[in-house]
Amino acid sequence: MIMNTILQSYIDPAATSILLSSITAIVVAVGATFIVLWRKFKKGVGKALHIDPNAGKEVEDELTVSEDVLAENAPAAEAAATVSQEDSAVQIEQETQQEQPAQAPEEKQ
């Protein structure tokens, strides 16, 4: 005898949210693992076949900063710091004035 039943169930929205979050986390974890293993595989094959990954790359000269350049830019840096300090002082003064409640003048009796 075949029983024909209709199942009615309720899926809570929170359960659906957790299910989707879990599936997303699994996909991200598998993707990250694949990327890490792929890079290790490529590096191992490159070493085995003696392939240099930096062979076609252009190397720039090392950047050196001399004392002359620092001395030339020092006045500009000091001026910028002074302006910044003055702006901060004005801003703090304006904020404290706004925070103080307006005092009503005292009445004479």
JSON list of C-alpha atoms in Angstrom, two decimals:
[
{"chain": "A", "resi": 1, "resn": "MET", "atom": "CA", "xyz": [0.00, 0.00, 0.00]},
{"chain": "A", "resi": 2, "resn": "ILE", "atom": "CA", "xyz": [1.42, 3.39, -1.00]},
{"chain": "A", "resi": 3, "resn": "MET", "atom": "CA", "xyz": [0.82, 6.23, 1.40]},
{"chain": "A", "resi": 4, "resn": "ASN", "atom": "CA", "xyz": [0.42, 9.60, -0.13]},
{"chain": "A", "resi": 5, "resn": "THR", "atom": "CA", "xyz": [1.11, 12.29, 2.46]},
{"chain": "A", "resi": 6, "resn": "ILE", "atom": "CA", "xyz": [1.70, 15.97, 2.10]},
{"chain": "A", "resi": 7, "resn": "LEU", "atom": "CA", "xyz": [4.40, 17.32, 4.33]},
{"chain": "A", "resi": 8, "resn": "GLN", "atom": "CA", "xyz": [3.97, 20.85, 5.53]},
{"chain": "A", "resi": 9, "resn": "SER", "atom": "CA", "xyz": [6.87, 22.47, 7.29]},
{"chain": "A", "resi": 10, "resn": "TYR", "atom": "CA", "xyz": [7.97, 25.92, 8.27]},
{"chain": "A", "resi": 11, "resn": "ILE", "atom": "CA", "xyz": [11.49, 27.17, 7.66]},
{"chain": "A", "resi": 12, "resn": "ASP", "atom": "CA", "xyz": [12.41, 29.96, 10.00]},
{"chain": "A", "resi": 13, "resn": "PRO", "atom": "CA", "xyz": [14.03, 33.01, 8.32]},
{"chain": "A", "resi": 14, "resn": "ALA", "atom": "CA", "xyz": [16.88, 32.87, 10.83]},
{"chain": "A", "resi": 15, "resn": "ALA", "atom": "CA", "xyz": [17.60, 29.28, 9.85]},
{"chain": "A", "resi": 16, "resn": "THR", "atom": "CA", "xyz": [17.69, 30.28, 6.19]},
{"chain": "A", "resi": 17, "resn": "SER", "atom": "CA", "xyz": [20.07, 33.12, 7.01]},
{"chain": "A", "resi": 18, "resn": "ILE", "atom": "CA", "xyz": [22.39, 30.78, 8.91]},
{"chain": "A", "resi": 19, "resn": "LEU", "atom": "CA", "xyz": [22.25, 28.27, 6.05]},
{"chain": "A", "resi": 20, "resn": "LEU", "atom": "CA", "xyz": [23.19, 30.91, 3.47]},
{"chain": "A", "resi": 21, "resn": "SER", "atom": "CA", "xyz": [25.99, 32.25, 5.70]},
{"chain": "A", "resi": 22, "resn": "SER", "atom": "CA", "xyz": [27.36, 28.74, 6.16]},
{"chain": "A", "resi": 23, "resn": "ILE", "atom": "CA", "xyz": [27.31, 28.03, 2.43]},
{"chain": "A", "resi": 24, "resn": "THR", "atom": "CA", "xyz": [29.04, 31.37, 1.73]},
{"chain": "A", "resi": 25, "resn": "ALA", "atom": "CA", "xyz": [31.71, 30.63, 4.35]},
{"chain": "A", "resi": 26, "resn": "ILE", "atom": "CA", "xyz": [32.36, 27.19, 2.87]},
{"chain": "A", "resi": 27, "resn": "VAL", "atom": "CA", "xyz": [32.68, 28.61, -0.66]},
{"chain": "A", "resi": 28, "resn": "VAL", "atom": "CA", "xyz": [35.11, 31.30, 0.52]},
{"chain": "A", "resi": 29, "resn": "ALA", "atom": "CA", "xyz": [37.20, 28.80, 2.50]},
{"chain": "A", "resi": 30, "resn": "VAL", "atom": "CA", "xyz": [37.42, 26.38, -0.43]},
{"chain": "A", "resi": 31, "resn": "GLY", "atom": "CA", "xyz": [38.33, 29.24, -2.79]},
{"chain": "A", "resi": 32, "resn": "ALA", "atom": "CA", "xyz": [41.06, 30.55, -0.48]},
{"chain": "A", "resi": 33, "resn": "THR", "atom": "CA", "xyz": [42.47, 27.05, -0.01]},
{"chain": "A", "resi": 34, "resn": "PHE", "atom": "CA", "xyz": [42.49, 26.50, -3.77]},
{"chain": "A", "resi": 35, "resn": "ILE", "atom": "CA", "xyz": [44.34, 29.79, -4.37]},
{"chain": "A", "resi": 36, "resn": "VAL", "atom": "CA", "xyz": [46.99, 29.00, -1.74]},
{"chain": "A", "resi": 37, "resn": "LEU", "atom": "CA", "xyz": [47.54, 25.47, -3.07]},
{"chain": "A", "resi": 38, "resn": "TRP", "atom": "CA", "xyz": [47.64, 26.72, -6.70]},
{"chain": "A", "resi": 39, "resn": "ARG", "atom": "CA", "xyz": [50.35, 29.26, -5.85]},
{"chain": "A", "resi": 40, "resn": "LYS", "atom": "CA", "xyz": [52.39, 26.62, -4.01]},
{"chain": "A", "resi": 41, "resn": "PHE", "atom": "CA", "xyz": [51.99, 24.27, -6.97]},
{"chain": "A", "resi": 42, "resn": "LYS", "atom": "CA", "xyz": [53.12, 26.94, -9.45]},
{"chain": "A", "resi": 43, "resn": "LYS", "atom": "CA", "xyz": [56.11, 27.82, -7.27]},
{"chain": "A", "resi": 44, "resn": "GLY", "atom": "CA", "xyz": [57.12, 24.16, -6.95]},
{"chain": "A", "resi": 45, "resn": "VAL", "atom": "CA", "xyz": [56.83, 23.56, -10.71]},
{"chain": "A", "resi": 46, "resn": "GLY", "atom": "CA", "xyz": [58.81, 26.73, -11.37]},
{"chain": "A", "resi": 47, "resn": "LYS", "atom": "CA", "xyz": [61.62, 25.55, -9.09]},
{"chain": "A", "resi": 48, "resn": "ALA", "atom": "CA", "xyz": [61.61, 22.08, -10.60]},
{"chain": "A", "resi": 49, "resn": "LEU", "atom": "CA", "xyz": [61.86, 23.45, -14.14]},
{"chain": "A", "resi": 50, "resn": "HIS", "atom": "CA", "xyz": [64.27, 26.24, -13.11]},
{"chain": "A", "resi": 51, "resn": "ILE", "atom": "CA", "xyz": [61.91, 29.00, -14.25]},
{"chain": "A", "resi": 52, "resn": "ASP", "atom": "CA", "xyz": [62.64, 32.45, -12.82]},
{"chain": "A", "resi": 53, "resn": "PRO", "atom": "CA", "xyz": [59.35, 34.33, -12.15]},
{"chain": "A", "resi": 54, "resn": "ASN", "atom": "CA", "xyz": [61.21, 37.67, -12.19]},
{"chain": "A", "resi": 55, "resn": "ALA", "atom": "CA", "xyz": [63.00, 37.07, -15.51]},
{"chain": "A", "resi": 56, "resn": "GLY", "atom": "CA", "xyz": [60.98, 39.53, -17.62]},
{"chain": "A", "resi": 57, "resn": "LYS", "atom": "CA", "xyz": [60.48, 42.17, -14.94]},
{"chain": "A", "resi": 58, "resn": "GLU", "atom": "CA", "xyz": [62.17, 45.54, -14.99]},
{"chain": "A", "resi": 59, "resn": "VAL", "atom": "CA", "xyz": [64.06, 46.50, -11.85]},
{"chain": "A", "resi": 60, "resn": "GLU", "atom": "CA", "xyz": [64.17, 50.15, -10.81]},
{"chain": "A", "resi": 61, "resn": "ASP", "atom": "CA", "xyz": [67.16, 51.84, -9.24]},
{"chain": "A", "resi": 62, "resn": "GLU", "atom": "CA", "xyz": [67.17, 52.24, -5.49]},
{"chain": "A", "resi": 63, "resn": "LEU", "atom": "CA", "xyz": [65.68, 55.52, -4.26]},
{"chain": "A", "resi": 64, "resn": "THR", "atom": "CA", "xyz": [67.93, 57.56, -1.98]},
{"chain": "A", "resi": 65, "resn": "VAL", "atom": "CA", "xyz": [67.01, 60.80, -0.24]},
{"chain": "A", "resi": 66, "resn": "SER", "atom": "CA", "xyz": [69.87, 63.14, 0.51]},
{"chain": "A", "resi": 67, "resn": "GLU", "atom": "CA", "xyz": [70.10, 65.65, 3.34]},
{"chain": "A", "resi": 68, "resn": "ASP", "atom": "CA", "xyz": [69.87, 68.52, 0.81]},
{"chain": "A", "resi": 69, "resn": "VAL", "atom": "CA", "xyz": [66.39, 67.47, -0.27]},
{"chain": "A", "resi": 70, "resn": "LEU", "atom": "CA", "xyz": [65.28, 67.15, 3.34]},
{"chain": "A", "resi": 71, "resn": "ALA", "atom": "CA", "xyz": [66.66, 70.60, 4.18]},
{"chain": "A", "resi": 72, "resn": "GLU", "atom": "CA", "xyz": [64.85, 72.17, 1.21]},
{"chain": "A", "resi": 73, "resn": "ASN", "atom": "CA", "xyz": [61.48, 70.72, 2.27]},
{"chain": "A", "resi": 74, "resn": "ALA", "atom": "CA", "xyz": [61.84, 71.41, 6.00]},
{"chain": "A", "resi": 75, "resn": "PRO", "atom": "CA", "xyz": [60.46, 75.01, 5.93]},
{"chain": "A", "resi": 76, "resn": "ALA", "atom": "CA", "xyz": [57.37, 73.90, 4.00]},
{"chain": "A", "resi": 77, "resn": "ALA", "atom": "CA", "xyz": [56.75, 71.08, 6.46]},
{"chain": "A", "resi": 78, "resn": "GLU", "atom": "CA", "xyz": [57.10, 73.43, 9.43]},
{"chain": "A", "resi": 79, "resn": "ALA", "atom": "CA", "xyz": [54.69, 75.94, 7.86]},
{"chain": "A", "resi": 80, "resn": "ALA", "atom": "CA", "xyz": [52.12, 73.22, 7.23]},
{"chain": "A", "resi": 81, "resn": "ALA", "atom": "CA", "xyz": [52.40, 72.02, 10.83]},
{"chain": "A", "resi": 82, "resn": "THR", "atom": "CA", "xyz": [51.94, 75.60, 12.14]},
{"chain": "A", "resi": 83, "resn": "VAL", "atom": "CA", "xyz": [48.82, 76.14, 10.01]},
{"chain": "A", "resi": 84, "resn": "SER", "atom": "CA", "xyz": [47.42, 72.80, 11.16]},
{"chain": "A", "resi": 85, "resn": "GLN", "atom": "CA", "xyz": [47.97, 73.70, 14.83]},
{"chain": "A", "resi": 86, "resn": "GLU", "atom": "CA", "xyz": [46.32, 77.11, 14.37]},
{"chain": "A", "resi": 87, "resn": "ASP", "atom": "CA", "xyz": [43.31, 75.54, 12.63]},
{"chain": "A", "resi": 88, "resn": "SER", "atom": "CA", "xyz": [42.96, 73.02, 15.46]},
{"chain": "A", "resi": 89, "resn": "ALA", "atom": "CA", "xyz": [43.10, 75.73, 18.10]},
{"chain": "A", "resi": 90, "resn": "VAL", "atom": "CA", "xyz": [40.39, 77.78, 16.33]},
{"chain": "A", "resi": 91, "resn": "GLN", "atom": "CA", "xyz": [38.20, 74.72, 15.89]},
{"chain": "A", "resi": 92, "resn": "ILE", "atom": "CA", "xyz": [38.50, 73.78, 19.59]},
{"chain": "A", "resi": 93, "resn": "GLU", "atom": "CA", "xyz": [37.67, 77.35, 20.62]},
{"chain": "A", "resi": 94, "resn": "GLN", "atom": "CA", "xyz": [34.56, 77.36, 18.42]},
{"chain": "A", "resi": 95, "resn": "GLU", "atom": "CA", "xyz": [33.40, 74.01, 19.80]},
{"chain": "A", "resi": 96, "resn": "THR", "atom": "CA", "xyz": [33.74, 75.16, 23.42]},
{"chain": "A", "resi": 97, "resn": "GLN", "atom": "CA", "xyz": [31.77, 78.32, 22.66]},
{"chain": "A", "resi": 98, "resn": "GLN", "atom": "CA", "xyz": [28.96, 76.26, 21.15]},
{"chain": "A", "resi": 99, "resn": "GLU", "atom": "CA", "xyz": [28.86, 73.88, 24.12]},
{"chain": "A", "resi": 100, "resn": "GLN", "atom": "CA", "xyz": [28.45, 76.65, 26.71]},
{"chain": "A", "resi": 101, "resn": "PRO", "atom": "CA", "xyz": [24.76, 77.47, 27.25]},
{"chain": "A", "resi": 102, "resn": "ALA", "atom": "CA", "xyz": [23.72, 81.03, 26.66]},
{"chain": "A", "resi": 103, "resn": "GLN", "atom": "CA", "xyz": [23.41, 82.77, 30.02]},
{"chain": "A", "resi": 104, "resn": "ALA", "atom": "CA", "xyz": [20.47, 85.07, 30.51]},
{"chain": "A", "resi": 105, "resn": "PRO", "atom": "CA", "xyz": [21.29, 88.48, 31.95]},
{"chain": "A", "resi": 106, "resn": "GLU", "atom": "CA", "xyz": [20.49, 88.84, 35.62]},
{"chain": "A", "resi": 107, "resn": "GLU", "atom": "CA", "xyz": [17.46, 90.97, 36.44]},
{"chain": "A", "resi": 108, "resn": "LYS", "atom": "CA", "xyz": [17.89, 93.97, 38.75]},
{"chain": "A", "resi": 109, "resn": "GLN", "atom": "CA", "xyz": [15.54, 94.21, 41.71]}
]
